[in-house]
Short mmCIF file of C-alpha atoms in Angstrom, two decimals:
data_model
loop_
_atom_site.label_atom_id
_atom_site.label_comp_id
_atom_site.label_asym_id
_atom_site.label_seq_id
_atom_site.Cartn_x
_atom_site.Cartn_y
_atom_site.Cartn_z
CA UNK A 1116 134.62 87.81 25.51
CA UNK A 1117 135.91 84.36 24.22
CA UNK A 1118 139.15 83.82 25.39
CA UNK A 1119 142.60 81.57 25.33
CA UNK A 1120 144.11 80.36 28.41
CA UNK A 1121 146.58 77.92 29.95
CA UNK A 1122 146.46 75.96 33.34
CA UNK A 1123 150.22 76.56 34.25
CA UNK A 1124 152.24 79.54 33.77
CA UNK A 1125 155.64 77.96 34.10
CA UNK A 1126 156.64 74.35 33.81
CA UNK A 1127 160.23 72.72 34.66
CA UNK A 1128 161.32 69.21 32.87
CA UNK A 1129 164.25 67.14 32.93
CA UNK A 1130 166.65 66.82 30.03
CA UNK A 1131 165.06 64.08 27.87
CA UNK A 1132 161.60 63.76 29.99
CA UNK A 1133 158.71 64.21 27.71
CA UNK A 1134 157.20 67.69 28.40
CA UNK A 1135 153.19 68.15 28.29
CA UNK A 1136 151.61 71.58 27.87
CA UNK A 1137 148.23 72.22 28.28
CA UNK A 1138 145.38 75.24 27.05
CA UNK A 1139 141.93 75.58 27.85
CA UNK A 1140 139.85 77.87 25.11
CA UNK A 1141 136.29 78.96 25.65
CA UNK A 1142 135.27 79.88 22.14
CA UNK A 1143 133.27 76.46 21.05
CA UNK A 1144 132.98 77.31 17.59
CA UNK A 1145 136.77 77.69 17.32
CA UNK A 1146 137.69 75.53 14.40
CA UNK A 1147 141.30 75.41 14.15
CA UNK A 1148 144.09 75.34 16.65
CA UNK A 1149 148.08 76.54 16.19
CA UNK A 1150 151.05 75.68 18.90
CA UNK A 1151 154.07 78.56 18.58
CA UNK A 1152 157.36 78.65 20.23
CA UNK A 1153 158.72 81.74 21.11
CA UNK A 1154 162.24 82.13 21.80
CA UNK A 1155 163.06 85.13 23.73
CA UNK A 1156 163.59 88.69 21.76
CA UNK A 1157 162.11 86.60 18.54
CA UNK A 1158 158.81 86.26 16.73
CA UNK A 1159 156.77 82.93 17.24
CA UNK A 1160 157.62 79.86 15.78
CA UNK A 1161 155.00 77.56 14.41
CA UNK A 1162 155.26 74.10 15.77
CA UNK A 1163 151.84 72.53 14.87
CA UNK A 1164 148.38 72.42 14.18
CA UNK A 1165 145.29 70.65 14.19
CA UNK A 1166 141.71 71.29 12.61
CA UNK A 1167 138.50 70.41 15.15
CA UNK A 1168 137.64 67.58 13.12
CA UNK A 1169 140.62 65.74 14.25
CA UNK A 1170 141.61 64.62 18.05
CA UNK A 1171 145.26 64.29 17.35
CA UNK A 1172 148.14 65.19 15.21
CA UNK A 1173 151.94 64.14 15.33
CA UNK A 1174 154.90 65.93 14.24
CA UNK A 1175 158.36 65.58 14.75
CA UNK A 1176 158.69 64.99 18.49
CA UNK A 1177 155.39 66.79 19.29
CA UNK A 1178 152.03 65.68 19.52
CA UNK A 1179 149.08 67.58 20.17
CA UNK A 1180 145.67 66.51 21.17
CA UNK A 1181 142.74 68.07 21.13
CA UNK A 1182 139.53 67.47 23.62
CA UNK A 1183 136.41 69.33 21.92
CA UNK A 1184 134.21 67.93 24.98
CA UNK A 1185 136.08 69.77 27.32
CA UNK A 1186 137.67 72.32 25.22
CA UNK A 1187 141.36 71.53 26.43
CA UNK A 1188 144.09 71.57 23.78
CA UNK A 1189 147.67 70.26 24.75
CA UNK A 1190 150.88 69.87 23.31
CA UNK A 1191 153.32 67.24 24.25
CA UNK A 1192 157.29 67.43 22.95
CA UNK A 1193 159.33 63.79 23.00
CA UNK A 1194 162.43 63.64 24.69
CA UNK A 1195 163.04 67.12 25.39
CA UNK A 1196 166.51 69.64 24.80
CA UNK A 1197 167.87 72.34 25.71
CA UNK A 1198 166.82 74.14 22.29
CA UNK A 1199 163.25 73.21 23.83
CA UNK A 1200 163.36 75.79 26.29
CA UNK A 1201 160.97 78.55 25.52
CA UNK A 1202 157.81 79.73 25.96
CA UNK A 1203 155.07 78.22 23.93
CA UNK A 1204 151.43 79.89 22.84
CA UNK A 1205 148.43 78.34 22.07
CA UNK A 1206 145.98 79.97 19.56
CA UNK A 1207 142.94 79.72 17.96
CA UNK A 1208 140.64 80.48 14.94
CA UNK A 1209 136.92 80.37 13.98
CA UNK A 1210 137.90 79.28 10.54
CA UNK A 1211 141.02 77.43 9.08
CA UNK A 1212 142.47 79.73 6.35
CA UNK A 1213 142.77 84.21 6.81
CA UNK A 1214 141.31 84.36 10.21
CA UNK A 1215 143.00 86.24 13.40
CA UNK A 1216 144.23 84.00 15.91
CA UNK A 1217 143.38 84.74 19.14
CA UNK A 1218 146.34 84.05 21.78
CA UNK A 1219 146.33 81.91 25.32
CA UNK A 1220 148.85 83.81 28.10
CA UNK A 1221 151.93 81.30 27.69
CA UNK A 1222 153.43 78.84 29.64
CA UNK A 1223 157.64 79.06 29.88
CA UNK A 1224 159.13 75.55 29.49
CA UNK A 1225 161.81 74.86 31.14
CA UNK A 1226 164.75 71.89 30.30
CA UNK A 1227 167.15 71.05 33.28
CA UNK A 1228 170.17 69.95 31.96
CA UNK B 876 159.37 78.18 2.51
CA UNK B 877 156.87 80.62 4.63
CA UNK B 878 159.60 83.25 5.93
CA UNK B 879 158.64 86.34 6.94
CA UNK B 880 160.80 89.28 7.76
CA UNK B 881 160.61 92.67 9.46
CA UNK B 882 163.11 95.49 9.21
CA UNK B 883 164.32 97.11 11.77
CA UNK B 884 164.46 94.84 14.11
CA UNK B 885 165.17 97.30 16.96
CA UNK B 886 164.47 101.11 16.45
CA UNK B 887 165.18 104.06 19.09
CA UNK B 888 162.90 107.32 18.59
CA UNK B 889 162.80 110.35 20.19
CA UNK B 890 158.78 111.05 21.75
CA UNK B 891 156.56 112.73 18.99
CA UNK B 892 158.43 111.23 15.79
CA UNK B 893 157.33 108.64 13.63
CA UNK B 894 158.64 105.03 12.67
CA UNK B 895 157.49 102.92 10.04
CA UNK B 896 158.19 99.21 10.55
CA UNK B 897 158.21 96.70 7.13
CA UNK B 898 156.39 93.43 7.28
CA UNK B 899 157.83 91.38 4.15
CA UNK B 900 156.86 87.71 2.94
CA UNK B 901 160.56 86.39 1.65
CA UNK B 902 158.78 83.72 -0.62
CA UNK B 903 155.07 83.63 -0.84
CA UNK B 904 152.39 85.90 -1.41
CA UNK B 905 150.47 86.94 1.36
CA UNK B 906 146.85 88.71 0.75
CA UNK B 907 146.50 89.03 4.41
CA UNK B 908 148.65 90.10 7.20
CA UNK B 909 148.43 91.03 10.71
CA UNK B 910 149.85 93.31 13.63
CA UNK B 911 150.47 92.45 16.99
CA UNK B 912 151.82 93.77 20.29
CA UNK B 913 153.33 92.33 22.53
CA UNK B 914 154.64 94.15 25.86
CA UNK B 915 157.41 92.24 28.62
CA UNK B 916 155.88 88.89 29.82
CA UNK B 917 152.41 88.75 28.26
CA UNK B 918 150.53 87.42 24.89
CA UNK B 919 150.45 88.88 22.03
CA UNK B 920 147.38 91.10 21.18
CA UNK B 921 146.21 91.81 17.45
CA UNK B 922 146.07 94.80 16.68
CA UNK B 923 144.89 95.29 13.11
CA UNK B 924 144.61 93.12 9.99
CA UNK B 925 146.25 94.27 6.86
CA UNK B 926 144.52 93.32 3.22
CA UNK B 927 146.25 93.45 0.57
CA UNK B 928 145.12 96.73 -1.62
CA UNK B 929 141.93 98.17 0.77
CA UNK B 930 141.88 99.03 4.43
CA UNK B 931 143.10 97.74 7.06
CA UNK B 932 140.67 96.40 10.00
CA UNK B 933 141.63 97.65 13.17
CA UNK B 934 141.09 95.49 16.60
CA UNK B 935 138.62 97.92 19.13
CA UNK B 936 140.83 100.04 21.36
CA UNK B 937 143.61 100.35 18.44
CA UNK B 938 143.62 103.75 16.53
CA UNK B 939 143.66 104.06 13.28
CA UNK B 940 145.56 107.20 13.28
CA UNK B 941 148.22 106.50 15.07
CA UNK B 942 149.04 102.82 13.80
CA UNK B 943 149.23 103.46 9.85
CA UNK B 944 148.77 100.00 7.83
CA UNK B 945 149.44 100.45 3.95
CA UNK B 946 149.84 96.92 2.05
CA UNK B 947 150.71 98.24 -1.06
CA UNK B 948 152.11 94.50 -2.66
CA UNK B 949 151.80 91.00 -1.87
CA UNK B 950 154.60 90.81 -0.31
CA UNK B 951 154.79 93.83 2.08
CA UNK B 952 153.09 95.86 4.91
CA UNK B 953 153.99 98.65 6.69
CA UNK B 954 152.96 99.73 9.98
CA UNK B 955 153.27 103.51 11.06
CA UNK B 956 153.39 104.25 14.28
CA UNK B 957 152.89 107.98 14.02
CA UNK B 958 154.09 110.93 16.78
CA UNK B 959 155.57 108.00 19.04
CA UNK B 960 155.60 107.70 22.48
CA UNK B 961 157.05 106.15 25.44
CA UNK B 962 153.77 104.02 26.04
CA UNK B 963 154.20 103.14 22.62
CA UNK B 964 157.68 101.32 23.34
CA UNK B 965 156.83 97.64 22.65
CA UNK B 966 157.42 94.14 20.30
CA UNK B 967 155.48 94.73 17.44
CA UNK B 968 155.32 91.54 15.07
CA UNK B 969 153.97 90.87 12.18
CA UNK B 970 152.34 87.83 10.05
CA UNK B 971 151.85 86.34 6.75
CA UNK B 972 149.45 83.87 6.09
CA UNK B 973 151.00 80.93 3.93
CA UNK B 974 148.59 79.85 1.19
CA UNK B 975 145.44 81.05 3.28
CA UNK B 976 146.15 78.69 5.99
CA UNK B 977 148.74 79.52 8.33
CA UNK B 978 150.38 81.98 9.92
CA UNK B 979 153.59 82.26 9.89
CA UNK B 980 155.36 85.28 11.90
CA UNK B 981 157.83 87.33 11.57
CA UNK B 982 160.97 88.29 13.99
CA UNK B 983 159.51 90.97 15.87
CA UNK B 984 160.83 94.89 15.79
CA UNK B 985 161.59 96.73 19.57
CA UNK B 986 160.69 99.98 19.57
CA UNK B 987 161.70 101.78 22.32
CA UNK B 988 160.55 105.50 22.48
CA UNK B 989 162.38 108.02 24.88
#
């Protein structure tokens, strides 16, 4: 079936390095893209999202880009904290509006004081 | 805005009870909400949407029976997990979808079942 993934599992930055995060999906058709946080022992956080008929979006401190050639999504966080530290979900949707998500395995950032 | 919250956040059962978990939208309306699990280390995994007054859809591999939906308002879902288990001992979590756009998730409930 379609799936979600991400090309590292684990990633380790330096206090106020800019931090880049990356997900590959498979599902072509997928139409709308969400970035979570997820402390641990809490729900996910939403961070950020972007529709396929854009290539980039900017929030506070995070950025995410989006690569519909190659199907790579990635999220990038400015300047990165402590309060950073966390892992951090991709997910997608066929449709933008009341459509599951369907969830990449995670990658666990990192921030070294 | 777009706060959801879930009561209890942590619940201890004896095996073969049942625990109902609340899914509540603080200050929207939600017409759709979801389930997930999500065990030590890994993603979370739908396991049923919930629609506001008819039935809920259930993701293959998740039974019906055991994982009672009811969303009775627009503002609340329940999820039943009936005669409890210690395979059953997981996150569950819960979303909302803000304005048919986003969703927006709630803190999580740990069940553990002894």
């Amino acid at each position: 079936g379609e799936s979600v993934g991400l090309h590292l599992p684990t990633l380790s930055v330096q206090e106020g390095d800019n931090s880049i995060i990356n997900c590959a999906y498979s599902n072509s058709a997928s139409d709308y893209f969400i970035w979570y946080k997820q402390e641990s022992g809490k729900g996910p956080q939403f961070i950020i999202d972007i529709r396929s008929n854009m290539d980039k979006r900017q929030g506070q401190r995070v950025t995410v880009l989006l690569n519909k050639t190659v199907k790579h999504l990635s999220l990038q966080i400015a300047a990165t904290q402590p309060g950073d530290s966390a892992v951090y979900f991709c997910a997608e949707s066929p449709n933008f509006g009341n459509e599951k998500l369907t969830f990449g395995t995670g990658t666990r950032l990192t921030i070294i004081p | 805005g777009a706060v959801v919250s879930q009561h209890p956040s942590r619940v201890i059962c004896k095996s073969g009870t049942s625990v109902k978990i609340e899914c509540r939208s603080l200050d929207f309306q939600a017409t759709t909400m979801f389930w997930y699990r999500q065990f030590p280390k890994q993603s979370l995994m739908l396991m049923a949407t919930s629609n506001e007054g008819s039935k809920a859809t259930y993701e293959q591999g998740v039974e019906k029976d055991k994982f009672l939906i009811n969303h009775a308002s627009l503002t609340l879902s329940t999820l039943t997990v009936t005669s409890a288990h210690p395979e059953d001992s997981s996150f569950y979590i819960c979303s909302a979808n803000y304005r048919g756009e986003t969703q927006y998730f709630g803190p999580g409930t740990r069940l553990l079942v002894l």
